[in-house]
Coordinates of C-alpha atoms and ligand atoms in Angstrom, one line a residue:
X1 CA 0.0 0.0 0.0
X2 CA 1.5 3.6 -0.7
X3 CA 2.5 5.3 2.3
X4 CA -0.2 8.5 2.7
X5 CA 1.2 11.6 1.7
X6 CA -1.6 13.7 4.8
X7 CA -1.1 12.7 8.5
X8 CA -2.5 14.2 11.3
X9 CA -0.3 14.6 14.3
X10 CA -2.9 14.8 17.1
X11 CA -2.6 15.7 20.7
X12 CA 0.7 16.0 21.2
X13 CA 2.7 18.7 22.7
X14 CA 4.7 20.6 20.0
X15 CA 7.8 21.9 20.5
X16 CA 9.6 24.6 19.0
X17 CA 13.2 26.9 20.4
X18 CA 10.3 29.5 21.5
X19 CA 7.8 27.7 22.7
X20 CA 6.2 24.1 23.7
X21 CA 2.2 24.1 23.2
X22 CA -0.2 21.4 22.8
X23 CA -1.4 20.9 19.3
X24 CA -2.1 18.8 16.1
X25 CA 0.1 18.7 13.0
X26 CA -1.0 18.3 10.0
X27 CA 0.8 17.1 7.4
X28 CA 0.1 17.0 3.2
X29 CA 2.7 16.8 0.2
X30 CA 5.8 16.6 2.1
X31 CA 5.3 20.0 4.2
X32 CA 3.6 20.9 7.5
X33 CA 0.2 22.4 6.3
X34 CA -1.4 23.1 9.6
X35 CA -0.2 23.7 13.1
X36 CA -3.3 24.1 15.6
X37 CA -5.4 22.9 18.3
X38 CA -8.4 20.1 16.9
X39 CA -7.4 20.9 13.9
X40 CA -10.4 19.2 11.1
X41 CA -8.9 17.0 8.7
X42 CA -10.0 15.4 5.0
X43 CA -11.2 11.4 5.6
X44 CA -8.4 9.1 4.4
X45 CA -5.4 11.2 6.7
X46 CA -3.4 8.7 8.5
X47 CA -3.7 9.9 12.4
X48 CA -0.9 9.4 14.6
X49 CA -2.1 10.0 18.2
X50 CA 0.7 11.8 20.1
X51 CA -0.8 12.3 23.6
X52 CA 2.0 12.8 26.0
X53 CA 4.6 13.2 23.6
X54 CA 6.2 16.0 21.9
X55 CA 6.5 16.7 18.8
X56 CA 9.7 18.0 17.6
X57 CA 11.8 19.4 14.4
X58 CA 13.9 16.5 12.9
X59 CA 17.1 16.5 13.9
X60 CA 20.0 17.8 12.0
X61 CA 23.1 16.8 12.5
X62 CA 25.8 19.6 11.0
X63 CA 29.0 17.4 11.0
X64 CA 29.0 14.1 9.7
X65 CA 31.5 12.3 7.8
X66 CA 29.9 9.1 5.5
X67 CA 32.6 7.2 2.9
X68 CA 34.9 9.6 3.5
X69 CA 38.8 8.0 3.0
X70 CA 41.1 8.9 5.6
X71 CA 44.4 7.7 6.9
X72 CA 44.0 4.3 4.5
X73 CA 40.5 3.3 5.3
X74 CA 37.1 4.4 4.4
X75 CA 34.1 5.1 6.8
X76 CA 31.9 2.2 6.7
X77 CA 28.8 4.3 7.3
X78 CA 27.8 5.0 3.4
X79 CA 25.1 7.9 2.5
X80 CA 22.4 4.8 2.5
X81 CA 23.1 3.3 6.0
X82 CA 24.4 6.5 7.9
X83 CA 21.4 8.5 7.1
X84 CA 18.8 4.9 7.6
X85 CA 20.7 5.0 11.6
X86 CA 20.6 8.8 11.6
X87 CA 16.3 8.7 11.2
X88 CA 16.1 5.7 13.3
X89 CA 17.5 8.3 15.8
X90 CA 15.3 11.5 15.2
X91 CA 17.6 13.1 12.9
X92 CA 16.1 14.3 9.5
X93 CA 19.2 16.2 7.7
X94 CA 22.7 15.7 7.9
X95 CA 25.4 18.2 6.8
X96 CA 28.8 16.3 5.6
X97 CA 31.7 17.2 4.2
X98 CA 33.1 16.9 0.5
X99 CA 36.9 16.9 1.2
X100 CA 39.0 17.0 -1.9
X101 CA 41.8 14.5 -3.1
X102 CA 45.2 15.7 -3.0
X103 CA 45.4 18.2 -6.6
X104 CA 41.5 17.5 -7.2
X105 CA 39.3 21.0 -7.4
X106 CA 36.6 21.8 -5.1
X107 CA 33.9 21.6 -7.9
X108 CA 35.3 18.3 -8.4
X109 CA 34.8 17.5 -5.0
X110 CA 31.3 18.8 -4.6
X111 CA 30.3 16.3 -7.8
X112 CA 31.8 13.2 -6.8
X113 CA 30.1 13.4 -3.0
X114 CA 26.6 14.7 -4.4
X115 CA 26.9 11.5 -7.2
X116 CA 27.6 9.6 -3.9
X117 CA 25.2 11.0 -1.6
X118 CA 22.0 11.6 -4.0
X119 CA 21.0 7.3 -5.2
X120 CA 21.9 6.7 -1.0
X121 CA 20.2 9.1 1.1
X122 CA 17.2 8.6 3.1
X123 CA 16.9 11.9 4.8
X124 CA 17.8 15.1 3.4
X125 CA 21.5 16.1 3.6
X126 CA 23.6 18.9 2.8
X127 CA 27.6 19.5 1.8
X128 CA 30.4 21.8 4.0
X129 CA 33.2 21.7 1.4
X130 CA 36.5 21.8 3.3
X131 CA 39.4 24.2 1.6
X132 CA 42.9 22.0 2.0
X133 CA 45.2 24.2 -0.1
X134 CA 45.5 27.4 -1.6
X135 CA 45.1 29.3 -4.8
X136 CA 43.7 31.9 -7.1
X137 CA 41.8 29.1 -8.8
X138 CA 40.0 27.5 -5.7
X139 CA 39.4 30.9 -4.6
X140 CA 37.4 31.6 -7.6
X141 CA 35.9 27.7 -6.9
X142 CA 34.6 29.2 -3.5
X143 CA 32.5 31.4 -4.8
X144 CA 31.2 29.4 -7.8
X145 CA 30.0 26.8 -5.0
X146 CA 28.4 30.0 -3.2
X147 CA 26.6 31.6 -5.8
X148 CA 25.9 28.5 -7.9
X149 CA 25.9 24.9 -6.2
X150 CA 24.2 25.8 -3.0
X151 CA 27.6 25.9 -0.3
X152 CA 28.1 28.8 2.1
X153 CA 30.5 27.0 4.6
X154 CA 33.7 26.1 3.8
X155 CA 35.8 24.1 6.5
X156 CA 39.9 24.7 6.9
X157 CA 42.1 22.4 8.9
X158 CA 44.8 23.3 11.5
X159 CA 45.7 19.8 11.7
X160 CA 46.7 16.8 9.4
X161 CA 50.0 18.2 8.9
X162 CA 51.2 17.3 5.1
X163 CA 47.5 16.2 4.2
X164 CA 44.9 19.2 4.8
X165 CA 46.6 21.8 7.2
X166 CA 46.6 25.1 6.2
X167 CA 49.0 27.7 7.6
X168 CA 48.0 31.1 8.9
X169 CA 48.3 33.3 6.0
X170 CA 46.1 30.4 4.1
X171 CA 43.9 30.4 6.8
X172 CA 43.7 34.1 6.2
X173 CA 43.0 34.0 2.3
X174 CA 40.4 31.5 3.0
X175 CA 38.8 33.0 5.9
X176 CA 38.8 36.4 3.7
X177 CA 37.3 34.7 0.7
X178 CA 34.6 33.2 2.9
X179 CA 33.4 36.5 4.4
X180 CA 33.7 38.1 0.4
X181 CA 31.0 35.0 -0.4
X182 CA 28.8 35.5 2.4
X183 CA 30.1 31.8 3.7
X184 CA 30.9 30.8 6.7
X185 CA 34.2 29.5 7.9
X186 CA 34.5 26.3 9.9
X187 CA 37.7 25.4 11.5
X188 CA 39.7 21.9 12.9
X189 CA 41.3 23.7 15.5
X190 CA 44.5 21.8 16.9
X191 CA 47.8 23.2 16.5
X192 CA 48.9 20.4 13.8
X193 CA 52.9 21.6 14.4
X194 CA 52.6 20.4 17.6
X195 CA 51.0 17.6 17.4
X196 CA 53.7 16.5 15.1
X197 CA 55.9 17.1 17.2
X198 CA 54.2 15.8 20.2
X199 CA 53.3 12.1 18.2
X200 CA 57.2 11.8 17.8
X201 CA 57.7 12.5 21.2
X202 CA 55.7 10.0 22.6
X203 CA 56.8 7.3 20.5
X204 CA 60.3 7.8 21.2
X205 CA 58.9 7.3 25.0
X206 CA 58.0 3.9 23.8
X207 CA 54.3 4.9 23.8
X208 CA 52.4 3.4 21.1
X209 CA 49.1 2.8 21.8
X210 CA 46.2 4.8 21.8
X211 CA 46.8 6.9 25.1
X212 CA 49.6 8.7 23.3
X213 CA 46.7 9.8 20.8
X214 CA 45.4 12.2 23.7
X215 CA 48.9 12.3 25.2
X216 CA 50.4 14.2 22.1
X217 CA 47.7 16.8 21.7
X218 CA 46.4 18.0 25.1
X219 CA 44.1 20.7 25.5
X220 CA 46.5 23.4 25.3
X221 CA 46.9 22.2 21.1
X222 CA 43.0 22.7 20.7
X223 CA 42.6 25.9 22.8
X224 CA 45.6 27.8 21.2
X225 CA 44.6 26.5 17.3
X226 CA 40.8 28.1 18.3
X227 CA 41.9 31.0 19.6
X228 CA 44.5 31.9 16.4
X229 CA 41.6 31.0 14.5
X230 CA 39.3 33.1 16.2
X231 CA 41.9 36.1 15.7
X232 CA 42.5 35.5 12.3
X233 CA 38.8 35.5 11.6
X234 CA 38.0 38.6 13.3
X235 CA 40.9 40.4 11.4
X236 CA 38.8 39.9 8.1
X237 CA 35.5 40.2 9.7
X238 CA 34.7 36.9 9.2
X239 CA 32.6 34.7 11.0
X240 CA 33.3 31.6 12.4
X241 CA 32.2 27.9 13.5
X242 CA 34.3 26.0 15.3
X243 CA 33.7 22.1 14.7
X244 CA 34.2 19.4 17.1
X245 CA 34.9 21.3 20.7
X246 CA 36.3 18.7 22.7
X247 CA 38.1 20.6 25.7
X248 CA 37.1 22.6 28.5
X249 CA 40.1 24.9 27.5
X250 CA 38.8 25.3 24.1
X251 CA 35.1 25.6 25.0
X252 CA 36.3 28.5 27.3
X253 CA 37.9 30.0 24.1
X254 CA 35.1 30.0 22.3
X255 CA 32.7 31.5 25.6
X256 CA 35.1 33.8 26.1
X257 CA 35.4 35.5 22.9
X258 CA 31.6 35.5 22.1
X259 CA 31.6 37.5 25.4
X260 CA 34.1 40.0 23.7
X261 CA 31.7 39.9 20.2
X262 CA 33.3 37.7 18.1
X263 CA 31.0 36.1 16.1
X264 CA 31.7 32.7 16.7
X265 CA 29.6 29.5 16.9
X266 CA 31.2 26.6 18.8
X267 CA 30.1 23.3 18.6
X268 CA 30.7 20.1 20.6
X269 CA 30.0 16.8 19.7
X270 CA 27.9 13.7 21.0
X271 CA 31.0 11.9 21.4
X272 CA 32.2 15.0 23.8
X273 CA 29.1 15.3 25.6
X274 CA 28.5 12.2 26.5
X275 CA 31.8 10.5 27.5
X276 CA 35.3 11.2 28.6
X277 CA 38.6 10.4 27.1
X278 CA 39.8 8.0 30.3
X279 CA 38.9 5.1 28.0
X280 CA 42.3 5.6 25.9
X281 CA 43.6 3.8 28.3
X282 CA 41.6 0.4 28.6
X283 CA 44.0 -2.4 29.2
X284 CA 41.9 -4.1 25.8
X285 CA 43.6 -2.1 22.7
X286 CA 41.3 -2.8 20.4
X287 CA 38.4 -1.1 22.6
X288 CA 40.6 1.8 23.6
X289 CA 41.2 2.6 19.8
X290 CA 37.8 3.0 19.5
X291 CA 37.6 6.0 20.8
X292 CA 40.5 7.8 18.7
X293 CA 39.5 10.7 17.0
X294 CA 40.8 13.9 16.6
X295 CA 41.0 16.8 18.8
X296 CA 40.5 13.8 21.4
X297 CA 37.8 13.0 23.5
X298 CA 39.1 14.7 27.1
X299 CA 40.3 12.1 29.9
X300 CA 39.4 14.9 32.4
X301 CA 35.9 13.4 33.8
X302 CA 34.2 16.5 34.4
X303 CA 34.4 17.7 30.5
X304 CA 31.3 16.2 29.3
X305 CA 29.5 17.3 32.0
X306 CA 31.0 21.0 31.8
X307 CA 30.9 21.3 27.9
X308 CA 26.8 20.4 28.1
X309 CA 26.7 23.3 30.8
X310 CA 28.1 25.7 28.0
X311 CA 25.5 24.6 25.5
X312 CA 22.9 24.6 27.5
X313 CA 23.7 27.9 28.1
X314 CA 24.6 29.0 25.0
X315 CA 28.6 29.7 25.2
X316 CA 28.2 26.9 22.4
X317 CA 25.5 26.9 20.5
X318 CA 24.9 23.5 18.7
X319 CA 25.5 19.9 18.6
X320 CA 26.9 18.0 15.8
X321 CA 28.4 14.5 15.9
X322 CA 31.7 13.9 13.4
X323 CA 30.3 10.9 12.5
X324 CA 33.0 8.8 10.9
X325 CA 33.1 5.0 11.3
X326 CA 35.9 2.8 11.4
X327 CA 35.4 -1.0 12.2
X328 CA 38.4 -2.4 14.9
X329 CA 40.4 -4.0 12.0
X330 CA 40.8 -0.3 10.4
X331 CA 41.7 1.0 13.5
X332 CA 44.2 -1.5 13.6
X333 CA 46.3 0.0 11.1
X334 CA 47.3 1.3 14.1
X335 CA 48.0 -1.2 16.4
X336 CA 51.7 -0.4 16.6
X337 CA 51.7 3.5 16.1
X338 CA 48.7 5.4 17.2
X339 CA 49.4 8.4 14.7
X340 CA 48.1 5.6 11.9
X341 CA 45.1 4.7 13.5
X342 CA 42.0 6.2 11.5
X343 CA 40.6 9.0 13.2
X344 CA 36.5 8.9 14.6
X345 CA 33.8 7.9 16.3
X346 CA 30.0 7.1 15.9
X347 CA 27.1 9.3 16.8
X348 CA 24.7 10.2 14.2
X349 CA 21.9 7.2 15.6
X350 CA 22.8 8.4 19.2
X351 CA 23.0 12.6 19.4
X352 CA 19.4 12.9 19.8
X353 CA 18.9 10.4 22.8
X354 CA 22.4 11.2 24.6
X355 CA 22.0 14.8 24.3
X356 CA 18.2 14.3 25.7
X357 CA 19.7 12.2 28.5
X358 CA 22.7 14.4 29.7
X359 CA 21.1 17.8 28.8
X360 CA 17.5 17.5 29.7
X361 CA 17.1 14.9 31.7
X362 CA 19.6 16.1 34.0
X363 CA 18.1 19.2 34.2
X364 CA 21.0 21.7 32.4
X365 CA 18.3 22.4 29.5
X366 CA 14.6 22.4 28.6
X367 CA 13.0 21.2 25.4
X368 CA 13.2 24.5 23.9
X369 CA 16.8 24.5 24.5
X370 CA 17.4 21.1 23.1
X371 CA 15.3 21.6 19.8
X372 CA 17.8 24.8 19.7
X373 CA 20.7 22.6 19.4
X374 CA 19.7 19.2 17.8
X375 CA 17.9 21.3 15.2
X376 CA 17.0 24.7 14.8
X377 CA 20.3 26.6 15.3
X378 CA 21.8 24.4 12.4
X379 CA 19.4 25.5 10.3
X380 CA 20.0 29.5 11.5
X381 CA 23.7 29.3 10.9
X382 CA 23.9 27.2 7.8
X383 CA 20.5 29.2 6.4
X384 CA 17.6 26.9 5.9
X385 CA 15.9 28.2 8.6
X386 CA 12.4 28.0 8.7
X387 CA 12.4 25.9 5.9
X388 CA 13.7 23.2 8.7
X389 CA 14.5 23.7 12.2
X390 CA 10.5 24.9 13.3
X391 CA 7.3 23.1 13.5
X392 CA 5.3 25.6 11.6
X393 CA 2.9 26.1 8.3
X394 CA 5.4 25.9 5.1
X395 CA 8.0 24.0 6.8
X396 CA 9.3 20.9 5.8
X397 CA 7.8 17.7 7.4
X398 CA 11.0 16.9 8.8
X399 CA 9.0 15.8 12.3
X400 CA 9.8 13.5 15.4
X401 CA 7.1 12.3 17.4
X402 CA 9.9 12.0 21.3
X403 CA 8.8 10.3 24.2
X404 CA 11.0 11.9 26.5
X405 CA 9.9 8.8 29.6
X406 CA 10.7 6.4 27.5
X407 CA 14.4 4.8 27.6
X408 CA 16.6 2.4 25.3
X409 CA 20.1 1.3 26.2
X410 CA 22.6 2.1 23.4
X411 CA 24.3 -1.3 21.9
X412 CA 26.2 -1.8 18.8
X413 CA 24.4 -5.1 18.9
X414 CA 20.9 -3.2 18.0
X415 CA 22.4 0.5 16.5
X416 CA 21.5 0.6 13.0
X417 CA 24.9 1.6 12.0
X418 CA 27.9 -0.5 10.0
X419 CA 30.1 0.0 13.0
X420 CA 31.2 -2.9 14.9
X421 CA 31.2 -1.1 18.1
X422 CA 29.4 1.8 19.4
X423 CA 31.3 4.2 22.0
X424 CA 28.0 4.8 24.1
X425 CA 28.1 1.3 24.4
X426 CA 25.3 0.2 27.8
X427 CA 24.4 4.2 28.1
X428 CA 20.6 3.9 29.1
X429 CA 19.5 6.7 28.0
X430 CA 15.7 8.7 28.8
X431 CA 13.8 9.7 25.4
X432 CA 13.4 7.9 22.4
X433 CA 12.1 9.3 18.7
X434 CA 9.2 6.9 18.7
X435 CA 8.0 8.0 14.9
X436 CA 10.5 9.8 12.6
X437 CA 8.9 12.1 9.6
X438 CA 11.3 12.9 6.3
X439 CA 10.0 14.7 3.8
X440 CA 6.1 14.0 4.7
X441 CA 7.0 10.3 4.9
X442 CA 7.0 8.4 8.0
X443 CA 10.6 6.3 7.5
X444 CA 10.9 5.3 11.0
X445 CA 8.1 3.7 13.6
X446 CA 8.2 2.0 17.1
X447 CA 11.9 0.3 15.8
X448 CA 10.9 -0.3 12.5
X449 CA 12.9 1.5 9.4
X450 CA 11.0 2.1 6.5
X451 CA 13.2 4.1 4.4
X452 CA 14.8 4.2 0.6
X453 CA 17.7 5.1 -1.0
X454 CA 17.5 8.4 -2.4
X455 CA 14.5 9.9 -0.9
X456 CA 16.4 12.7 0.6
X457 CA 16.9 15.5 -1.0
X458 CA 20.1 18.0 -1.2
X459 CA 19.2 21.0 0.7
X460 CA 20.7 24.4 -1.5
X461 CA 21.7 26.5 0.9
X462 CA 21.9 30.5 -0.1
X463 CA 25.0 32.7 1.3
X464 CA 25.0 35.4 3.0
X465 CA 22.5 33.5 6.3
X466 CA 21.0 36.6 7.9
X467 CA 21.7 35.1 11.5
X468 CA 25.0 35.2 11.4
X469 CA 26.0 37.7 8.6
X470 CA 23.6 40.9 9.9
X471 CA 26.1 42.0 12.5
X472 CA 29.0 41.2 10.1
X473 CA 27.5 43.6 7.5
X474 CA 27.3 46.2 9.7
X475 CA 30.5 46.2 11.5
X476 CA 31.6 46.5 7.9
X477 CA 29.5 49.7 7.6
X478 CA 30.4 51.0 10.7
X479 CA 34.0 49.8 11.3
X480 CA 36.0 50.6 8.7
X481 CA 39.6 51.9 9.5
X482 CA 40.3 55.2 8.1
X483 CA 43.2 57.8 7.6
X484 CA 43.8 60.4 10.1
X485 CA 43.6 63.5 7.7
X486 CA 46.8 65.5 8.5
X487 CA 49.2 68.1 7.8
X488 CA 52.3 66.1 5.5
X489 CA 55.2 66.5 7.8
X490 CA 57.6 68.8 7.0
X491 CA 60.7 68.1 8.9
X492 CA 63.6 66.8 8.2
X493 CA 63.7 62.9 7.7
X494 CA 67.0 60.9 9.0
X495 CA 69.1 58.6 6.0
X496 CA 68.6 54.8 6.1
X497 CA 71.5 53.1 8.4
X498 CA 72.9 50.3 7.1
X499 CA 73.7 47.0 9.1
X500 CA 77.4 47.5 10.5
Ligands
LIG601 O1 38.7 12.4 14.1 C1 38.0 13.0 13.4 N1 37.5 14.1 13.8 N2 37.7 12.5 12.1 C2 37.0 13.1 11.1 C3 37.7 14.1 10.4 C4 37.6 15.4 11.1 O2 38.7 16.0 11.5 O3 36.6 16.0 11.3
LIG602 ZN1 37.9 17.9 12.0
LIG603 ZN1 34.8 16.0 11.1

């Protein structure tokens, strides 16, 4: 039977960044039609009953990483099964990353992930295209992508010396270039000369296992790489998003200078959230290595814990989850050296429900505050917003039925990702997406998938995203440096010295 393209939401409590307030949903042709209290419906409208529920924006993850190649071994998660895990989760859009080959152009780049991503998807997804080398000619690429192919973030590296770093005065072309296009620049901040340094230092020590992973780049690397980054940005009045903050030090970076103005958007991960970095050193290598991912996941116990407090309270201001899978035997590429094992973690099934259980149900944040930054601040920053990020008339049906009483214990024996672990491994967590919505369609119910391969959409994404470029535009207006209009001086001027 064809799945009805009208459903009626009814009863349940709606939730939006604003406000939570009970009401039905109705939904026809793929977009939310009605929003209402007993709303009156056609006959023949499916009717989901929601009482005692809420009913939320789809998810959207802004930092996933599916088939991505790196460090010798690809990410088993494809477009196909990391977006089926993703709406078995409650997330509705992903944002990933095209990352070019070494010499290949960006445009290049953007065509081989979208002829990737478009047969696989089941959700709707989006592309970050990250900038690994300089030129006149990627420059121009940037702002093709902008103005034509639907890009307007762009992400550099710090790290991944000899692979994707970028040095300062590339960081400061590219951060320029981004702020010319009305894009956004997103930054892996670790200080990748040090961690260089630091890997060989450690293996000289004799350490080789995973522990040297976090041992080699301590928080210092992360929060000295975000705030050059952060300095560099504000130099060309350009804003910025720091992916994947992973250390108290850094986190206070980023708090700090959105204190002072900056506009900056930092963003920690599930991974980060929910866990701490002590598990680098498990006597079991194999479940230690697990957990490797750059910047690391923070041994210090009271990270997690603190970094939540900081989104909750807006110092950070979204959650993503760097979603990038690699099974124990590609890990153990590194079983001898750390610095070759592949670097990431899982997260895209899990960021909903570990976020809900460390956030809300602990009491940091509401559900206004967790819609904010599962959903709807990703769609403000990257500029989609309200076409997904609100439960409202002319949005998207991207829509998760949550039943925040109701628990599931995380397992890489039930996740519905290719991973042959899962780093929340036994985390009960409180709320569960009970129904997941994509597109009008219901591709997830009560633990059953129904999804296919290409159903999801690319989401075009215009430059210039009001939310985070109206301040930029006007400090332009307002801030411009200018010549003191004086007198030429008249005196006498002293003859060049030369070097004795
Ligand atoms: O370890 C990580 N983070 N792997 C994915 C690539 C990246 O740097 O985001
Ligand atoms: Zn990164
Ligand atoms: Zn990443």
């Amino acid at each position: 039977m064809a799945e009805p393209s009208r459903i009626l939401i009814k009863g349940g409590k709606v939730v939006n960044e604003d406000c939570s307030v009970i009401s039905d949903v109705y939904i026809e042709n793929g977009k939310i039609a009605q929003v209402g209290p007993n709303l009156q419906v056609p006959a023949g409208v499916r009717v989901i009953d929601a009482t005692g529920r809420l009913v939320i924006p789809g998810g959207i993850d802004p930092h996933t990483h599916m088939e991505l190649t790196l460090m010798g071994a690809k990410s088993v998660d494809d477009f196909h099964i990391g977006t089926r895990a993703a709406v078995a989760g409650g997330t509705t859009m992903i944002l990933d990353f095209a990352i070019p080959t070494k010499g290949q152009s960006l445009l290049e780049a953007y065509d081989v992930w979208r002829s990737r991503a478009d047969p696989k998807v089941c959700c709707d997804y989006s592309l970050h295209v990250a900038v690994t080398s300089w030129s006149d000619e990627l420059k121009k690429e940037m702002a093709i992508l902008a103005k034509e192919k639907g890009v307007n973030s762009f992400k550099m590296f710090m790290a991944y010396k000899g692979l994707y770093m970028l040095r300062d005065p590339d960081l400061h072309r590219a951060f320029a270039q981004c702020k010319e296009i009305g894009a956004i620049a997103q930054v892996h901040a670790e200080n990748g000369d040090l961690i260089e340094e630091g890997a060989k230092k450690m293996l000289s020590m004799g350490i080789t296992g995973p522990e040297g992973h976090e041992l080699c780049r301590p928080e210092e690397v992360e929060a000295e790489a975000t705030q050059r980054a952060i300095t560099i940005a504000n130099a060309v009045n350009c804003p910025l998003y720091v992916v994947h903050v992973m250390s108290k030090a850094a986190a206070k970076v980023v708090s700090n200078a959105r204190r002072e103005g900056r506009v900056v958007f930092g963003e920690p991960i599930a991974a980060g959230l929910g866990i701490d970095g002590t598990h680098y050193w498990d006597k079991d290598w194999a479940h230690a290595a697990g957990y490797v991912m750059g910047p690391p996941i923070r041994p210090d116990p009271s990270t997690p814990g603190y970094l939540m407090d900081l989104l909750a309270n807006d110092d950070l201001s979204l959650a993503g989850t760097d979603n990038c899978t690699f099974n124990v035997c590609q890990k153990a590429l590194g079983k001898d050296d750390f610095s070759k094992i592949p670097n990431g973690v899982n997260g895209v099934e899990d960021r909903m429900s570990v976020i809900w259980e460390k956030g809300v149900h602990s009491g940091k944040m509401d559900e206004n505050r967790f819609v904010t930054v599962t959903s709807t601040n990703a769609a403000k920053i990257f500029n989609f917003y309200p076409q997904k990020g609100r439960i409202a008339k002319n949005s998207d049906a991207d829509v998760v039925i949550w039943d925040p009483k109701r628990t599931r214990k995380i397992s890489a024996k039930t996740h519905h990702q290719a991973l042959d672990y899962n780093i929340f491994e036994g985390m009960e967590c409180h709320g569960v997406a009970v129904v997941t919505i994509s597109r009008g369609k219901v591709v997830y119910e009560e633990g059953k998938l129904n999804v296919s391969p290409g159903h999801g959409k690319f989401i075009h994404r215009e430059p210039f995203s009001e939310y985070v470029y109206k301040r930029i535009k006007q400090r332009e207006q307002v801030r411009k440096p200018a010549a003191v209009v004086r007198k030429p001086y008249e005196g006498k001027v002293a003859s060049l010295t030369k070097d004795d």
